Coordinates of N, CA and C in Angstrom, one line a residue:
M1 N 22.7 25.7 25.7 CA 23.9 25.9 24.4 C 24.7 25.1 24.8
D2 N 25.7 24.2 23.6 CA 26.6 23.2 23.7 C 27.8 23.6 24.4
N3 N 28.1 23.4 25.6 CA 29.4 23.3 25.8 C 30.5 23.5 24.8
E4 N 30.7 22.6 24.0 CA 31.7 22.7 22.9 C 31.9 24.1 22.1
R5 N 30.6 24.3 21.6 CA 30.4 25.2 20.9 C 30.7 26.8 21.8
D6 N 30.6 27.0 23.2 CA 30.6 27.6 23.8 C 32.2 27.7 24.0
S7 N 33.0 26.7 24.3 CA 34.2 26.8 24.6 C 35.1 27.1 23.3
G8 N 34.5 27.0 22.3 CA 35.6 27.7 20.9 C 36.0 26.1 20.1
D9 N 35.7 25.1 20.9 CA 36.7 23.8 20.6 C 35.9 23.2 19.7
S10 N 36.3 23.7 18.3 CA 35.8 22.6 17.2 C 36.0 21.6 17.1
G11 N 37.1 20.9 17.8 CA 37.5 19.2 17.7 C 38.4 18.9 16.3
N12 N 38.6 19.6 15.7 CA 39.6 20.1 14.9 C 41.2 20.5 15.1
D13 N 42.0 20.6 14.3 CA 43.4 20.9 14.9 C 43.6 22.3 13.9
I14 N 42.9 22.8 13.2 CA 43.3 23.7 12.0 C 42.7 25.2 12.8
N15 N 43.7 26.1 12.6 CA 44.0 27.4 12.5 C 43.2 28.1 11.7
A16 N 42.3 29.3 12.7 CA 41.6 29.9 11.6 C 42.0 31.1 11.2
K17 N 42.4 31.2 9.7 CA 42.9 31.9 9.0 C 42.6 32.8 8.1
V18 N 42.7 33.6 8.2 CA 42.0 34.9 6.8 C 43.3 34.9 5.6
F19 N 42.4 34.3 4.4 CA 43.8 34.3 3.6 C 43.2 35.7 2.3
N20 N 43.9 36.3 1.5 CA 43.8 37.0 0.9 C 43.6 36.3 -0.6
F21 N 42.3 35.2 -1.1 CA 42.8 34.4 -2.2 C 42.3 35.3 -3.4
S22 N 43.4 35.0 -4.1 CA 43.6 35.8 -5.5 C 44.9 34.8 -6.0
A23 N 44.9 35.5 -7.3 CA 45.8 34.1 -8.4 C 47.3 35.1 -8.3
P24 N 48.0 34.0 -8.1 CA 49.3 34.1 -7.4 C 50.1 34.9 -8.6
N25 N 49.7 35.2 -10.1 CA 49.9 35.6 -11.4 C 49.1 36.7 -11.8
P26 N 49.0 38.2 -11.3 CA 47.9 39.0 -11.6 C 48.4 39.5 -12.9
V27 N 46.8 39.7 -13.9 CA 47.1 40.1 -14.7 C 46.5 41.5 -14.8
T28 N 46.9 42.6 -16.2 CA 45.9 43.7 -16.4 C 44.7 43.2 -16.7
N29 N 43.9 44.2 -17.0 CA 42.8 44.0 -17.7 C 43.0 43.9 -19.3
L30 N 43.9 44.7 -20.0 CA 44.3 44.1 -21.0 C 44.9 42.6 -21.5
E31 N 45.8 42.2 -20.5 CA 46.1 40.8 -20.4 C 45.0 40.0 -20.6
F32 N 44.0 40.1 -19.4 CA 43.2 39.2 -19.4 C 41.9 39.3 -20.6
T33 N 41.5 40.4 -21.0 CA 40.9 40.7 -22.0 C 41.5 39.9 -23.1
Q34 N 42.9 39.7 -23.8 CA 43.5 39.1 -24.4 C 43.7 37.3 -24.2
A35 N 43.6 37.1 -22.7 CA 43.8 36.1 -22.7 C 42.2 35.5 -23.0
L36 N 41.2 35.8 -22.5 CA 40.3 35.2 -23.1 C 39.5 35.6 -24.7
G37 N 39.9 36.7 -24.9 CA 39.6 36.2 -26.8 C 40.6 35.2 -27.0
N38 N 41.9 34.6 -27.0 CA 42.5 33.5 -27.0 C 41.9 32.3 -26.9
W39 N 41.6 32.0 -26.3 CA 40.5 31.3 -25.1 C 38.8 31.1 -25.8
L40 N 38.9 32.3 -26.5 CA 37.1 31.9 -27.4 C 37.8 31.9 -28.7
H41 N 38.6 31.8 -29.1 CA 39.4 32.1 -30.8 C 38.5 33.2 -31.2
R42 N 38.4 34.6 -30.7 CA 37.6 35.7 -30.8 C 39.0 37.1 -31.0
P43 N 39.2 37.5 -31.5 CA 39.7 39.2 -31.9 C 39.7 39.7 -30.6
T44 N 40.3 40.7 -30.4 CA 40.0 41.5 -29.5 C 40.8 42.6 -29.6
I45 N 40.2 43.3 -30.0 CA 40.9 44.2 -30.7 C 40.1 45.8 -30.6
M46 N 38.8 45.5 -29.5 CA 38.2 46.8 -29.2 C 38.3 46.8 -27.5
S47 N 38.3 48.0 -27.3 CA 38.7 47.9 -25.8 C 37.6 49.3 -25.7
V48 N 36.9 49.7 -24.5 CA 36.2 50.7 -24.0 C 37.1 51.7 -23.1
P49 N 36.8 52.9 -24.3 CA 38.1 53.7 -23.5 C 37.4 54.6 -22.1
A50 N 38.5 54.8 -21.4 CA 38.1 55.4 -20.8 C 37.6 56.2 -20.2
S51 N 37.2 57.4 -20.9 CA 36.3 58.3 -20.2 C 34.8 57.8 -20.0
V52 N 34.0 56.6 -21.1 CA 33.7 56.1 -20.6 C 33.3 55.1 -19.6
L53 N 34.3 54.6 -19.4 CA 34.1 54.0 -17.9 C 34.1 55.0 -17.0
K54 N 35.0 56.4 -16.6 CA 34.8 57.2 -16.0 C 33.4 57.9 -15.9
V55 N 32.6 58.1 -17.1 CA 31.1 58.5 -16.9 C 30.6 57.2 -16.1
G56 N 30.4 56.1 -16.7 CA 29.9 54.9 -16.3 C 29.8 54.5 -14.9
F57 N 31.3 54.8 -14.1 CA 31.7 54.2 -13.2 C 32.1 55.1 -11.9
G58 N 32.2 56.2 -12.3 CA 32.6 57.5 -11.5 C 34.2 57.2 -11.3
E59 N 34.2 57.2 -10.2 CA 35.8 56.9 -8.5 C 35.6 55.6 -8.9
M60 N 34.7 55.0 -9.1 CA 35.1 53.2 -9.1 C 36.2 53.1 -10.3
S61 N 35.6 53.4 -11.3 CA 36.5 53.5 -12.7 C 37.8 53.0 -12.7
T62 N 38.4 54.0 -11.3 CA 39.9 53.8 -11.3 C 40.2 52.0 -10.6
L63 N 39.3 51.4 -10.2 CA 39.6 49.8 -10.0 C 39.7 48.9 -11.5
L64 N 38.8 49.4 -12.4 CA 39.5 49.3 -13.8 C 40.4 49.5 -14.9
L65 N 40.6 50.7 -14.5 CA 42.1 51.3 -15.3 C 43.0 51.2 -14.4
D66 N 43.2 51.5 -13.4 CA 44.6 51.3 -12.7 C 44.7 50.0 -12.2
G67 N 43.6 49.0 -12.1 CA 44.0 48.1 -11.3 C 44.6 47.7 -9.6
Q68 N 44.4 46.8 -9.1 CA 44.8 46.7 -7.7 C 45.7 45.5 -7.8
K69 N 46.9 45.5 -8.0 CA 48.1 44.4 -7.5 C 48.1 43.6 -6.3
V70 N 47.3 42.7 -6.2 CA 47.0 41.3 -4.8 C 47.4 40.4 -5.3
L71 N 48.2 40.1 -4.5 CA 49.2 38.8 -4.3 C 49.0 38.2 -2.9
P72 N 48.7 36.8 -3.2 CA 48.0 35.7 -2.0 C 49.9 35.3 -1.2
K73 N 50.4 36.6 -0.9 CA 51.8 36.1 0.0 C 51.3 34.9 1.2
A74 N 50.4 35.1 2.1 CA 50.3 34.8 3.0 C 49.6 32.9 2.5
L75 N 48.5 32.9 1.9 CA 48.6 32.0 1.0 C 49.5 30.9 0.7
L76 N 50.6 31.9 -0.1 CA 51.9 30.7 -0.7 C 52.6 30.3 0.4
D77 N 52.8 31.6 1.1 CA 53.7 30.7 2.3 C 53.5 30.2 3.1
S78 N 51.8 29.8 3.4 CA 51.6 28.7 3.9 C 51.4 27.2 3.0
G79 N 52.3 27.1 2.2 CA 52.5 25.8 1.3 C 51.2 25.8 0.1
F80 N 50.3 26.6 0.2 CA 49.3 26.4 -0.7 C 49.5 26.3 -2.4
E81 N 49.2 25.3 -3.3 CA 49.8 25.4 -4.6 C 48.7 25.4 -5.4
F82 N 48.9 26.4 -6.2 CA 47.7 26.8 -7.3 C 47.8 26.0 -8.4
H83 N 46.5 25.2 -8.8 CA 46.3 23.7 -9.7 C 46.6 24.8 -11.3
Q84 N 46.0 26.3 -11.2 CA 46.1 26.7 -12.3 C 46.6 28.4 -12.2
P85 N 47.8 28.6 -12.0 CA 48.5 29.5 -11.8 C 48.9 30.8 -12.6
T86 N 48.2 30.6 -13.9 CA 48.2 31.4 -14.8 C 46.8 31.6 -15.3
I87 N 46.5 32.8 -16.1 CA 44.8 33.1 -16.7 C 44.6 32.4 -17.6
A88 N 45.7 31.7 -18.4 CA 45.5 30.9 -19.7 C 45.4 29.1 -18.4
Q89 N 46.0 29.0 -18.0 CA 45.6 27.8 -17.0 C 44.5 27.8 -16.7
A90 N 43.9 29.1 -15.7 CA 42.3 28.5 -15.2 C 41.3 28.7 -16.7
L91 N 41.7 29.7 -17.5 CA 40.5 29.3 -18.5 C 40.5 27.8 -19.3
E92 N 41.1 27.3 -19.3 CA 41.3 26.0 -20.0 C 40.6 25.0 -19.1
V93 N 40.7 25.0 -17.9 CA 39.8 24.4 -16.8 C 38.4 23.7 -17.2
D94 N 38.0 22.5 -17.4 CA 37.3 22.0 -18.0 C 35.5 22.3 -16.9
T95 N 34.5 23.0 -17.1 CA 34.2 22.8 -15.8 C 32.4 22.5 -16.1
H96 N 32.7 21.2 -17.0 CA 31.4 20.4 -17.2 C 31.9 19.1 -16.3

């Protein structure tokens, strides 16, 4: 085996950290749907009734109905800067 690998020394000074990589400005499902509709230039007047989601997804429907407010605190605290911190900015990124 390689001694460098055994020692855990990878030759760089980067400390290995685990980050919660989520957007710095979380949005609700409704806000996301509206932003996506605006970006697509399409109306967003219809939504899926909660009862349909509960039947289709069971207990997992709470993720869609209640959501999770997850913030990238450690990532931001480390100085990371998002190029597109809002959903509208992220949707405008040219992917070509």
